[in-house]
PDB file of C-alpha atoms and ligand atoms in Angstrom:
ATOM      1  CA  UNK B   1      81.326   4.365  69.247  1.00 46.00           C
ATOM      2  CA  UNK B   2      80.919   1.154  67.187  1.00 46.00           C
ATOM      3  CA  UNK B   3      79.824   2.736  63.841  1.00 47.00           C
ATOM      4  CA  UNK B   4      79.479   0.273  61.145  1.00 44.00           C
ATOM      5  CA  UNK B   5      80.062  -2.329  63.915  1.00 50.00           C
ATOM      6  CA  UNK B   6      77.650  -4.944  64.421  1.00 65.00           C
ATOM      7  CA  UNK B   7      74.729  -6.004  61.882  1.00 79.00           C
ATOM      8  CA  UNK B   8      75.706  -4.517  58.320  1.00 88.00           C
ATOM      9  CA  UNK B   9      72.647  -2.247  57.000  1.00 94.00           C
ATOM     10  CA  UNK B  10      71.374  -4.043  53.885  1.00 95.00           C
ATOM     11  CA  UNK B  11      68.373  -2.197  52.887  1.00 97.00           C
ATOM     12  CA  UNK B  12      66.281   1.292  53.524  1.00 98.00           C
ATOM     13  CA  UNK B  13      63.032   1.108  52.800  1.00 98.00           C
ATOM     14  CA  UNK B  14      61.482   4.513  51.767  1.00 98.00           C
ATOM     15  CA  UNK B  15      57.651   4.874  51.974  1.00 98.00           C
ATOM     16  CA  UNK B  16      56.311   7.847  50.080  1.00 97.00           C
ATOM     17  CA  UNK B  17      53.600  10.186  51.471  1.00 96.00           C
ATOM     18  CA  UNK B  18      51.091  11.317  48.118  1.00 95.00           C
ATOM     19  CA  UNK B  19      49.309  13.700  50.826  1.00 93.00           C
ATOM     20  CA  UNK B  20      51.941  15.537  50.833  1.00 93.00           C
ATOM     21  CA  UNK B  21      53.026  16.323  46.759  1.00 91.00           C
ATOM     22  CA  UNK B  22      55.860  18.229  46.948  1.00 93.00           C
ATOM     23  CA  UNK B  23      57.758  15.525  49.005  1.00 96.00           C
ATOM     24  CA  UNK B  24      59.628  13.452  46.121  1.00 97.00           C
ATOM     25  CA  UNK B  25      61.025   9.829  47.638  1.00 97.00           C
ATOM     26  CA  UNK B  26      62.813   9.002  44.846  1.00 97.00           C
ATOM     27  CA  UNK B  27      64.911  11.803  45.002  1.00 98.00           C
ATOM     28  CA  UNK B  28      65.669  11.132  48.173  1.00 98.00           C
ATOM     29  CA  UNK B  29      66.285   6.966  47.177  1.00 98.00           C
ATOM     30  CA  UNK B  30      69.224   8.680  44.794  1.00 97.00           C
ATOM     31  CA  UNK B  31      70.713  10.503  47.613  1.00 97.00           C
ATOM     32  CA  UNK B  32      70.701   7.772  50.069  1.00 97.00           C
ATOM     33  CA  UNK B  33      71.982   5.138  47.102  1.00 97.00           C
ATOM     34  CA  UNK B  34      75.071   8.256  46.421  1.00 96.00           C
ATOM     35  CA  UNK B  35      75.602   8.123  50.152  1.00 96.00           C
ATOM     36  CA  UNK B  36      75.823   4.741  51.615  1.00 96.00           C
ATOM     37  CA  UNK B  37      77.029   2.757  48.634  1.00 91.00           C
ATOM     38  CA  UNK B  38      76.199  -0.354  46.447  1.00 91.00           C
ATOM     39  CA  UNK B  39      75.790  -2.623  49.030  1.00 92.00           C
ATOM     40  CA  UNK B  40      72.786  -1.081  50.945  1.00 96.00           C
ATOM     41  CA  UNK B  41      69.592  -1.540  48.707  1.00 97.00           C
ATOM     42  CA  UNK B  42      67.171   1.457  49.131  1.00 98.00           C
ATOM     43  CA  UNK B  43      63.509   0.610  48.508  1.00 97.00           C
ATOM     44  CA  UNK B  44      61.010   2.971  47.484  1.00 97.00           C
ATOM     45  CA  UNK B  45      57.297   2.013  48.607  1.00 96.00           C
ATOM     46  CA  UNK B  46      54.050   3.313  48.560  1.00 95.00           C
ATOM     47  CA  UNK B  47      52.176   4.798  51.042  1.00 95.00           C
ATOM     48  CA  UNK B  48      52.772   2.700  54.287  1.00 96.00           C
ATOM     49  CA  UNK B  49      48.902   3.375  55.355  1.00 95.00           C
ATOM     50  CA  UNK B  50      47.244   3.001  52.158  1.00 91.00           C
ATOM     51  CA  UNK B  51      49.144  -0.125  51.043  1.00 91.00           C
ATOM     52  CA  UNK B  52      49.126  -1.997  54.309  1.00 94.00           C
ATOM     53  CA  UNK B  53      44.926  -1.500  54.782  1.00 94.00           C
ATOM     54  CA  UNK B  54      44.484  -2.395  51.231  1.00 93.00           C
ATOM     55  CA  UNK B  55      45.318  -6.033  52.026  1.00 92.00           C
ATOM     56  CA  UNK B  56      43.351  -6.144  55.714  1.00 95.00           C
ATOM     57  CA  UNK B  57      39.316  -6.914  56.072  1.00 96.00           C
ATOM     58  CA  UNK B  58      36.863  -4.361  57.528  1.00 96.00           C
ATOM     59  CA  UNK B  59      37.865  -5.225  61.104  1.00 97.00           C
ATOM     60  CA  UNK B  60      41.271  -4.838  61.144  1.00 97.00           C
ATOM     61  CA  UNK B  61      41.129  -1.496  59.245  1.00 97.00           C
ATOM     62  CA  UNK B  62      38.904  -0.097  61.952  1.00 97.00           C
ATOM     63  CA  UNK B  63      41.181  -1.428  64.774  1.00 97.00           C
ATOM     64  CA  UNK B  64      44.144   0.487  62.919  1.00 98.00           C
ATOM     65  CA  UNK B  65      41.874   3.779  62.674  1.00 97.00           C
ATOM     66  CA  UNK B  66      41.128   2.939  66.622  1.00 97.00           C
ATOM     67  CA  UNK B  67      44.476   3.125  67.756  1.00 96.00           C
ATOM     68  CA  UNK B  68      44.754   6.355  65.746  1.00 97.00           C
ATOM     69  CA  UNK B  69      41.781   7.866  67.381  1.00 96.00           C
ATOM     70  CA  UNK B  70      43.477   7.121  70.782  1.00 95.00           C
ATOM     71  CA  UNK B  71      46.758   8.223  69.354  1.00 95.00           C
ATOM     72  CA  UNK B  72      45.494  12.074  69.134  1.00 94.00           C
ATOM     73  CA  UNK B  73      46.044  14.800  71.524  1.00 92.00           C
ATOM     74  CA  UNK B  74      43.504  16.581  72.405  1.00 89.00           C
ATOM     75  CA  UNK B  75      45.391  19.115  74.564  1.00 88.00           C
ATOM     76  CA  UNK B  76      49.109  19.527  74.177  1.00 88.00           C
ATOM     77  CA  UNK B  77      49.649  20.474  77.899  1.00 89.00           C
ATOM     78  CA  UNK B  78      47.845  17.057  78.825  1.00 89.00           C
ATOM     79  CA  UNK B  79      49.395  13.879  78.108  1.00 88.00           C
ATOM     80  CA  UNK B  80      47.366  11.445  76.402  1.00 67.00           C
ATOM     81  CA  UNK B  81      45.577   8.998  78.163  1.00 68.00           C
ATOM     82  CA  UNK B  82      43.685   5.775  77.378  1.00 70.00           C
ATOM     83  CA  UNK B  83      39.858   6.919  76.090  1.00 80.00           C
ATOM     84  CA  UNK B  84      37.343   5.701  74.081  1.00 91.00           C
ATOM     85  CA  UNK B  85      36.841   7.647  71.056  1.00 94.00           C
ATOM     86  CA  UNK B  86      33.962   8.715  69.568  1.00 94.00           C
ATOM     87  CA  UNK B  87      32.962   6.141  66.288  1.00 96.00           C
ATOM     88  CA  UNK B  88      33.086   9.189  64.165  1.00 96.00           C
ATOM     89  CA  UNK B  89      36.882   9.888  64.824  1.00 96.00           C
ATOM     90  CA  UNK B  90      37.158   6.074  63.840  1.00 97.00           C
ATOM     91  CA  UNK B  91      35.616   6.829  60.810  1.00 96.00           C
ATOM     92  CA  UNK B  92      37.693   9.633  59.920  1.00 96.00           C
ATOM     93  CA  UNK B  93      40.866   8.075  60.582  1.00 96.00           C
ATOM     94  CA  UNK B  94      39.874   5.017  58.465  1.00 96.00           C
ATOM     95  CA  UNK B  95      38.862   7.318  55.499  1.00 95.00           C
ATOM     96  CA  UNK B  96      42.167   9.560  56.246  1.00 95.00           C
ATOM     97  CA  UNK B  97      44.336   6.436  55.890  1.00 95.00           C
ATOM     98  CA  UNK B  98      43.051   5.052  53.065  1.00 94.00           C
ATOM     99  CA  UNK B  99      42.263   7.990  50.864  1.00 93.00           C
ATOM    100  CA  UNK B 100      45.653   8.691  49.555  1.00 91.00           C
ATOM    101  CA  UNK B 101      44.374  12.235  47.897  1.00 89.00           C
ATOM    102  CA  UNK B 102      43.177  13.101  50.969  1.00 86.00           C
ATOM    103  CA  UNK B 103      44.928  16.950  52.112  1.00 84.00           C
ATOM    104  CA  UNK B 104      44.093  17.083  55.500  1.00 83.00           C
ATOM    105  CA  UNK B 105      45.961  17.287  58.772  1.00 85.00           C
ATOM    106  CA  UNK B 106      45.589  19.755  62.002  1.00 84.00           C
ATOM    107  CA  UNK B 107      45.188  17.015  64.249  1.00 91.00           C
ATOM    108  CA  UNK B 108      48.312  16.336  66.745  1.00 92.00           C
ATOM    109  CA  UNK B 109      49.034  12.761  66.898  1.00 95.00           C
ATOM    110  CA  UNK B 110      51.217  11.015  70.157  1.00 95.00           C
ATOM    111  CA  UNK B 111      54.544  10.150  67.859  1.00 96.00           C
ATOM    112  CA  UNK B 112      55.360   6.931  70.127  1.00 96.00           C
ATOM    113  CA  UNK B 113      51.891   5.664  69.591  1.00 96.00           C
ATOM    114  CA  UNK B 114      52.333   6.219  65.961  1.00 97.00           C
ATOM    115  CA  UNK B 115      55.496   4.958  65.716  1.00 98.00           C
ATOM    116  CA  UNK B 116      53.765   1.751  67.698  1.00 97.00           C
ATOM    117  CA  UNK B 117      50.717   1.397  64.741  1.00 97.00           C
ATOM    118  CA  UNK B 118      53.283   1.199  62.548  1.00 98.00           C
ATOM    119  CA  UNK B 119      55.593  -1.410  63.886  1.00 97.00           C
ATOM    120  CA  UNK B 120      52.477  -3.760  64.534  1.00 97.00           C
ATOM    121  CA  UNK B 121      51.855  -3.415  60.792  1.00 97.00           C
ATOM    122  CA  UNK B 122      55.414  -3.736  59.273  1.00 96.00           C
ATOM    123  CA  UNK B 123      55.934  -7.569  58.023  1.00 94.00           C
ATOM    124  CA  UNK B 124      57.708  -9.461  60.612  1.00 94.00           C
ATOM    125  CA  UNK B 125      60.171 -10.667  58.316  1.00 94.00           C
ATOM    126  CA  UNK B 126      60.899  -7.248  57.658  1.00 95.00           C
ATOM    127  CA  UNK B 127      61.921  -6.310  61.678  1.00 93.00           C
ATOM    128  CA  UNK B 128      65.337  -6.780  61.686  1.00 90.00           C
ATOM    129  CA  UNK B 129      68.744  -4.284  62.135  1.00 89.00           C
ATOM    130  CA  UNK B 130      69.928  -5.193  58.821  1.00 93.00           C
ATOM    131  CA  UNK B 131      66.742  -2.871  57.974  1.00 96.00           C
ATOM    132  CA  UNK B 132      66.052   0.677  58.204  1.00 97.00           C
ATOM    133  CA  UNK B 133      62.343   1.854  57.437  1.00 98.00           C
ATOM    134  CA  UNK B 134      61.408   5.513  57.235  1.00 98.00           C
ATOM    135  CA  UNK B 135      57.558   6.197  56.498  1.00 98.00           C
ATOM    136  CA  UNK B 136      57.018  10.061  55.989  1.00 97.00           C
ATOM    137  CA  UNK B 137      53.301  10.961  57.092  1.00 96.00           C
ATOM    138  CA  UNK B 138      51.548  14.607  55.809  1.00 95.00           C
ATOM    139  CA  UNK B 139      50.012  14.232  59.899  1.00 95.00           C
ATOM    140  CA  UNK B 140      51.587  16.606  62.832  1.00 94.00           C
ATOM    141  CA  UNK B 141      53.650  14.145  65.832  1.00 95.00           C
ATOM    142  CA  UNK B 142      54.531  15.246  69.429  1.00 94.00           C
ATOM    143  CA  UNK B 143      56.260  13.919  72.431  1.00 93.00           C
ATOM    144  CA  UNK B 144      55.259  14.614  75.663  1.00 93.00           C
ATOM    145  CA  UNK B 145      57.874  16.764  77.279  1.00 90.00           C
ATOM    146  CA  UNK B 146      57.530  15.921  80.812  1.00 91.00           C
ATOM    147  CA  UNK B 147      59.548  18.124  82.600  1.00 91.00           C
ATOM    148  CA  UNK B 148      57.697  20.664  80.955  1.00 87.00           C
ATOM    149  CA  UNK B 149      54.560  19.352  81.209  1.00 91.00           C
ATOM    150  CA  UNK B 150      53.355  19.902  77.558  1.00 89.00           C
ATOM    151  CA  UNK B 151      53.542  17.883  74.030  1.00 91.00           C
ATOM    152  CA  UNK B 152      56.137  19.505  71.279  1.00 88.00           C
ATOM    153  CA  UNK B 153      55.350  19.100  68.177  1.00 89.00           C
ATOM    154  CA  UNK B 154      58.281  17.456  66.568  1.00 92.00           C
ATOM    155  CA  UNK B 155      59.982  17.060  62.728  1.00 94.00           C
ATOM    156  CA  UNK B 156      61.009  12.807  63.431  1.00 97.00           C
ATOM    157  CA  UNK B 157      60.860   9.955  65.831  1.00 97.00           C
ATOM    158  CA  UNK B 158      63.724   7.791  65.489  1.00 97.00           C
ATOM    159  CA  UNK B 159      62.778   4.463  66.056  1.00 96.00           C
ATOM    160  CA  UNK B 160      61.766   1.086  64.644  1.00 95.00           C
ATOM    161  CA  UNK B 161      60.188   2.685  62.135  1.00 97.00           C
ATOM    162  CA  UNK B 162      61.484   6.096  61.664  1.00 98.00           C
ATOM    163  CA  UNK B 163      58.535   8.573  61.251  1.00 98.00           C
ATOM    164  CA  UNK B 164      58.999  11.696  59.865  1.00 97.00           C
ATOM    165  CA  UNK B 165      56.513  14.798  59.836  1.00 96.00           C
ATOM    166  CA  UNK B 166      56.322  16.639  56.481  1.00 93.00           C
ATOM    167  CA  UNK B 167      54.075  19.185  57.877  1.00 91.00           C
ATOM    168  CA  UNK B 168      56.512  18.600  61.321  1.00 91.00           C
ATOM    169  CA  UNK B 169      59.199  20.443  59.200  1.00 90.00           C
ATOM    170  CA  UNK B 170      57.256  23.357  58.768  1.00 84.00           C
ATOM    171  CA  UNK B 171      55.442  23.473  61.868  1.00 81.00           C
ATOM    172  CA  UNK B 172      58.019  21.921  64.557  1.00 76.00           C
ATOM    173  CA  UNK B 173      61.391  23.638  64.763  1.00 75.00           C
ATOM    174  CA  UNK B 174      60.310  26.749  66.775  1.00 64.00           C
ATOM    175  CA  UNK B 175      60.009  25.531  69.941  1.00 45.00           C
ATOM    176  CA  UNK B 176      58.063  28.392  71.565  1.00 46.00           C
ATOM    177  CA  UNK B 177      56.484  30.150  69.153  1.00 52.00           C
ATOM    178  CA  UNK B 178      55.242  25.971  68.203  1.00 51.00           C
ATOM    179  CA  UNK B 179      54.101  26.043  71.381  1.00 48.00           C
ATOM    180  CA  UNK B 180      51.740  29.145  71.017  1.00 50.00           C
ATOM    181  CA  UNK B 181      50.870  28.463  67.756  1.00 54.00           C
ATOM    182  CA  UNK B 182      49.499  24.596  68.533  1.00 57.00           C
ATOM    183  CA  UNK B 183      47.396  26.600  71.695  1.00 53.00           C
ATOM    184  CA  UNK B 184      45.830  28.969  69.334  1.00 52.00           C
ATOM    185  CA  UNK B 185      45.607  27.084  66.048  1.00 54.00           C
ATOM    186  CA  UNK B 186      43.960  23.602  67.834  1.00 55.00           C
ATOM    187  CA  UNK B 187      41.514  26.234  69.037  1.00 52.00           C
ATOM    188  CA  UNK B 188      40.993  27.997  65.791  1.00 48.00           C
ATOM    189  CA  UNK B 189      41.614  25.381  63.120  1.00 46.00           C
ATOM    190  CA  UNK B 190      45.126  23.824  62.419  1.00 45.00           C
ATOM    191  CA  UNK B 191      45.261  24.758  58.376  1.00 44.00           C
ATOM    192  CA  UNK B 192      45.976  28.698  59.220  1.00 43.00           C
ATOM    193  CA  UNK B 193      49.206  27.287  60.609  1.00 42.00           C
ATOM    194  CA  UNK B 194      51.554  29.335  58.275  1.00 42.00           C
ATOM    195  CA  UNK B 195      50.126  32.725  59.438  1.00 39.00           C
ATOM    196  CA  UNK B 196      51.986  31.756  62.801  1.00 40.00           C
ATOM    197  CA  UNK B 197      55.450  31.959  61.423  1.00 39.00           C
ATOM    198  CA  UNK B 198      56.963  34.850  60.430  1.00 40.00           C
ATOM    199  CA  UNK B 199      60.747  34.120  60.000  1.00 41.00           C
ATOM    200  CA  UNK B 200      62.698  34.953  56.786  1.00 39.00           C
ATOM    201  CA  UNK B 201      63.245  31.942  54.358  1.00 50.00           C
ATOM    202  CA  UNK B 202      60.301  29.681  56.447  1.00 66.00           C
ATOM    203  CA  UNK B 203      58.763  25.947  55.216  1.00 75.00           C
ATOM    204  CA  UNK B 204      55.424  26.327  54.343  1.00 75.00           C
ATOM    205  CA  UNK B 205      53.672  23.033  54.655  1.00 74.00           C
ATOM    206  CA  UNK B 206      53.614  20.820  51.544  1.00 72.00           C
ATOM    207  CA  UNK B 207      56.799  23.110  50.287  1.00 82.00           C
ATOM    208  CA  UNK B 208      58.757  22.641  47.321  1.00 83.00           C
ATOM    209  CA  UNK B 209      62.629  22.580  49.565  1.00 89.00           C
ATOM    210  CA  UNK B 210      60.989  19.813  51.472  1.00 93.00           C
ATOM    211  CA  UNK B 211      62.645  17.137  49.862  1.00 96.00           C
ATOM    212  CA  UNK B 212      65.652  18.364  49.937  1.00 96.00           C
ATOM    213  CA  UNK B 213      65.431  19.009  54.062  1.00 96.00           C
ATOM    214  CA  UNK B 214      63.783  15.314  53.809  1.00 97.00           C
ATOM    215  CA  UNK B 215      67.554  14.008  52.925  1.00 98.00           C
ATOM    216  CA  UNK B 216      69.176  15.433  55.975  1.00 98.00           C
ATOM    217  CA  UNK B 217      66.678  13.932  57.982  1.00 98.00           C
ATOM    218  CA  UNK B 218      66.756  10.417  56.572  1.00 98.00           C
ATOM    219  CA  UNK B 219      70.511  10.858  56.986  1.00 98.00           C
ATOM    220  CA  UNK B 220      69.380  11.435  60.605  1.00 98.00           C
ATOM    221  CA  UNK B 221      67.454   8.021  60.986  1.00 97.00           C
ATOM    222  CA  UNK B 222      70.603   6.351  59.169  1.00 97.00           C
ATOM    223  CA  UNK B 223      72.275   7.740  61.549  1.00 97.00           C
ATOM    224  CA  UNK B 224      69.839   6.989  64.690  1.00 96.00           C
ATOM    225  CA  UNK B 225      70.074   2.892  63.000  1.00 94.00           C
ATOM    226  CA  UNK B 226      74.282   3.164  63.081  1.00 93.00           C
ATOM    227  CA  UNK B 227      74.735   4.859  66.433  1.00 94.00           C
ATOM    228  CA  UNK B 228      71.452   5.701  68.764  1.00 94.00           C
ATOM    229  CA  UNK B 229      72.310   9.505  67.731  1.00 96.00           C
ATOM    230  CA  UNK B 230      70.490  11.069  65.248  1.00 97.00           C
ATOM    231  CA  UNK B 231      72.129  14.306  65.981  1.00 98.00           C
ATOM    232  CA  UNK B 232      74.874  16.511  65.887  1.00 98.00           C
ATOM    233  CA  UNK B 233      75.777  19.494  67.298  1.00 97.00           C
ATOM    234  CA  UNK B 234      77.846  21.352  64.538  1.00 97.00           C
ATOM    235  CA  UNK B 235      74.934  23.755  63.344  1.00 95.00           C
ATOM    236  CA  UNK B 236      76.281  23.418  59.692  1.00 96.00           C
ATOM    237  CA  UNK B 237      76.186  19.636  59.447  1.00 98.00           C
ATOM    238  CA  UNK B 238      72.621  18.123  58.431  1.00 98.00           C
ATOM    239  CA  UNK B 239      72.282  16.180  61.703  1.00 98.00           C
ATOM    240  CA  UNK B 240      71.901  19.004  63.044  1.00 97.00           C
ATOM    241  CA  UNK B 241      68.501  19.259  65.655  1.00 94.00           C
ATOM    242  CA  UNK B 242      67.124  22.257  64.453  1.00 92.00           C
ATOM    243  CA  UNK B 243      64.557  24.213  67.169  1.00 86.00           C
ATOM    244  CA  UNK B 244      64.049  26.990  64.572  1.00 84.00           C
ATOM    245  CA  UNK B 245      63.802  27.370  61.204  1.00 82.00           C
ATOM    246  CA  UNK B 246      65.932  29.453  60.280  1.00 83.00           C
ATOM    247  CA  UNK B 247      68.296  26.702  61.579  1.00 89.00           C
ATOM    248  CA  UNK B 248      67.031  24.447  59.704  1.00 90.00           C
ATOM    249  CA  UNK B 249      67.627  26.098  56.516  1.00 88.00           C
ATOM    250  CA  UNK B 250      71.186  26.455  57.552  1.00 91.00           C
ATOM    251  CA  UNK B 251      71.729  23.094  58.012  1.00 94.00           C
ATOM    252  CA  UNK B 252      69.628  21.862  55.325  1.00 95.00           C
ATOM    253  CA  UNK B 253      69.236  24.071  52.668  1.00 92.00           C
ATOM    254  CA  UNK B 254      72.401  26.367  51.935  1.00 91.00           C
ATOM    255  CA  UNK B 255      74.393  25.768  49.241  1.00 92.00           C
ATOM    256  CA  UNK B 256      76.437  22.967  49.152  1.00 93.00           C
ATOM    257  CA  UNK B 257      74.697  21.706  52.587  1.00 95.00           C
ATOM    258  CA  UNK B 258      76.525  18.039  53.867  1.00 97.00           C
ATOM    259  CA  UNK B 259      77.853  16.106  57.003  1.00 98.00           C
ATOM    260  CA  UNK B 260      80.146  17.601  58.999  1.00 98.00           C
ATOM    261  CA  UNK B 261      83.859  16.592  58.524  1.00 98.00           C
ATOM    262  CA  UNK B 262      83.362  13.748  61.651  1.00 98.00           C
ATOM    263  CA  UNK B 263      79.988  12.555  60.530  1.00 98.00           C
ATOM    264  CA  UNK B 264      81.011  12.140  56.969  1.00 97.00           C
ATOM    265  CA  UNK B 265      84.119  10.318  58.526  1.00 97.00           C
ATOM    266  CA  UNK B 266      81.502   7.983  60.159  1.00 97.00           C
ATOM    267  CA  UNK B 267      79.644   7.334  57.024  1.00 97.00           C
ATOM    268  CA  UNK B 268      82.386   6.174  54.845  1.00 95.00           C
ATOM    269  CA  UNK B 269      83.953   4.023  57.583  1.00 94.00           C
ATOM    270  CA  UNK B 270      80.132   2.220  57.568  1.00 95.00           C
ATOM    271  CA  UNK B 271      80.102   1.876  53.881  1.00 94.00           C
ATOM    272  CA  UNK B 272      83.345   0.822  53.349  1.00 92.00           C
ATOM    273  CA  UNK B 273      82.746  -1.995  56.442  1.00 90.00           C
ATOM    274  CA  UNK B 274      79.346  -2.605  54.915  1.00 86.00           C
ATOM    275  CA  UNK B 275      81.182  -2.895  51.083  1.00 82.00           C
ATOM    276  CA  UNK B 276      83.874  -5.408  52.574  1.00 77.00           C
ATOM    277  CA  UNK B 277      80.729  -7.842  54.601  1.00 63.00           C
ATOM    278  CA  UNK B 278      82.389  -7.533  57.622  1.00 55.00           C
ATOM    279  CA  UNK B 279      80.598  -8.475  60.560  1.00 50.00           C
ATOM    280  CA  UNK B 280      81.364  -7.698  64.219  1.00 47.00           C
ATOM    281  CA  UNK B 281      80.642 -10.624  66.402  1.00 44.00           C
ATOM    282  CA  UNK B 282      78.171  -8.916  69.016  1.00 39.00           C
ATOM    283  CA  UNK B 283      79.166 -10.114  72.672  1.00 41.00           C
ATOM    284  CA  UNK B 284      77.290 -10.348  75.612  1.00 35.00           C
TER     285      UNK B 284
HETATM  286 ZN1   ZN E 301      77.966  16.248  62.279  1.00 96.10          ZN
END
């Protein structure tokens, strides 16, 4: 594996979610600046959504809040295809993206056709592997499982950018139970989604540990941007793929939670590669 190999990682950009309040970015900006050394800027931003509409005219807003419209599932055991949505789910995705205080979510959005808005949007300039951008969203994402013939709700998509769910992480890692609960509650209203859950030491949505979960799982995307693996299988190390939460916790909340011994290996090779400017000359 060519960790640290390659382009160097000069800069993680951090864009904060205000829907959800208990998620803290800067917090998470000291941890990643304490992790991956002096050389790798990390950038705190504002709300991807917000901030990016701000600048756009009417038009372009409402073709954003289009391709969210198409972006939603409708029914997690059918996988999403190509409609014409009503102009009122236009309108709410417009007003949802731009109205930063805005507290709602229950709607179950494709995660690749998120994480496709997104990359449209992010400054070209900006698209490059000496970057890493992580946007946290309040909203719930799923990938279609297609052996299984049904959408999971999921915690992160690693990709270019990284999107990660902050109601995913209290939703997401309980893979059938998820399941059940997504049937019932997109039936019966998405917001009694805690009642679903009855596991000792549980997220709640918009909970006060999420931050600190939120650093194991940007350590994930670093990790997704250094190697194509997000994910480890040591249950005690926080790139760990949790599918319940009480595995998640483990991993992410128990005292003194880190890397495992190999991962944190990995790390300081990168930083120390990153520290020195060495390049790799890519071939082929
Ligand atoms: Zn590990």
């Amino acid at each position: 594996m060519n960790v640290g190999g390659g382009i160097p990682l000069e800069r993680v950009y951090l864009y904060s979610e205000p829907r959800c309040q208990s998620l803290h970015v800067e917090e998470i900006a000291r941890y990643l600046r304490d992790n991956l050394g002096e050389r790798v800027e990390v950038i705190e931003r504002e709300d991807f959504w917000a901030t990016t509409l701000r600048h756009m005219q009417r038009g372009e807003i409402e073709a954003v809040g289009l391709k969210w419209a198409q972006s939603r599932v409708l029914d997690p055991a059918s996988h999403v295809v190509s409609r014409q949505p009503l102009p009122q789910e236009v309108i709410y995705e417009v007003k949802r993206l731009t109205d930063t205080g805005s507290r709602a979510w229950g709607i179950l959005y494709d995660a690749w056709e998120v994480v496709k808005i997104a990359l449209d949007l992010l400054p070209i300039a900006e698209r490059s592997l000496r970057n890493l951008h992580v946007l946290f969203t309040n909203q719930l994402i799923a990938t279609w499982e297609a052996l299984e013939g049904r959408y999971h709700a999921m915690v992160a998509a690693f990709a270019l950018p990284c999107v990660i769910s902050t109601t995913g992480i209290a939703v997401a890692p309980a893979r059938d139970r998820g399941w059940y609960a997504l049937k019932y509650l997109l039936g019966r209203g998405l917001e009694e989604v805690g009642l679903a859950f009855d596991e000792i030491n549980r997220l709640e949505v918009d909970d006060e540990k999420l931050t600190e979960v939120c650093k194991g799982l940007v350590l994930q995307c670093v990790f997704y941007h250094l190697t194509g693996n997000p994910f480890c299988d040591d249950h005690s190390c926080r790139l760990y793929n949790a599918h319940w939460q009480r595995e998640m916790v483990y991993a992410q909340l128990r005292p003194g939670a880190c890397l495992c011994k190999r991962h944190r290996q990995m790390l300081q090779q990168a930083v120390a590669r990153w520290s020195t400017g060495r390049t790799v000359v890519e071939t082929g």
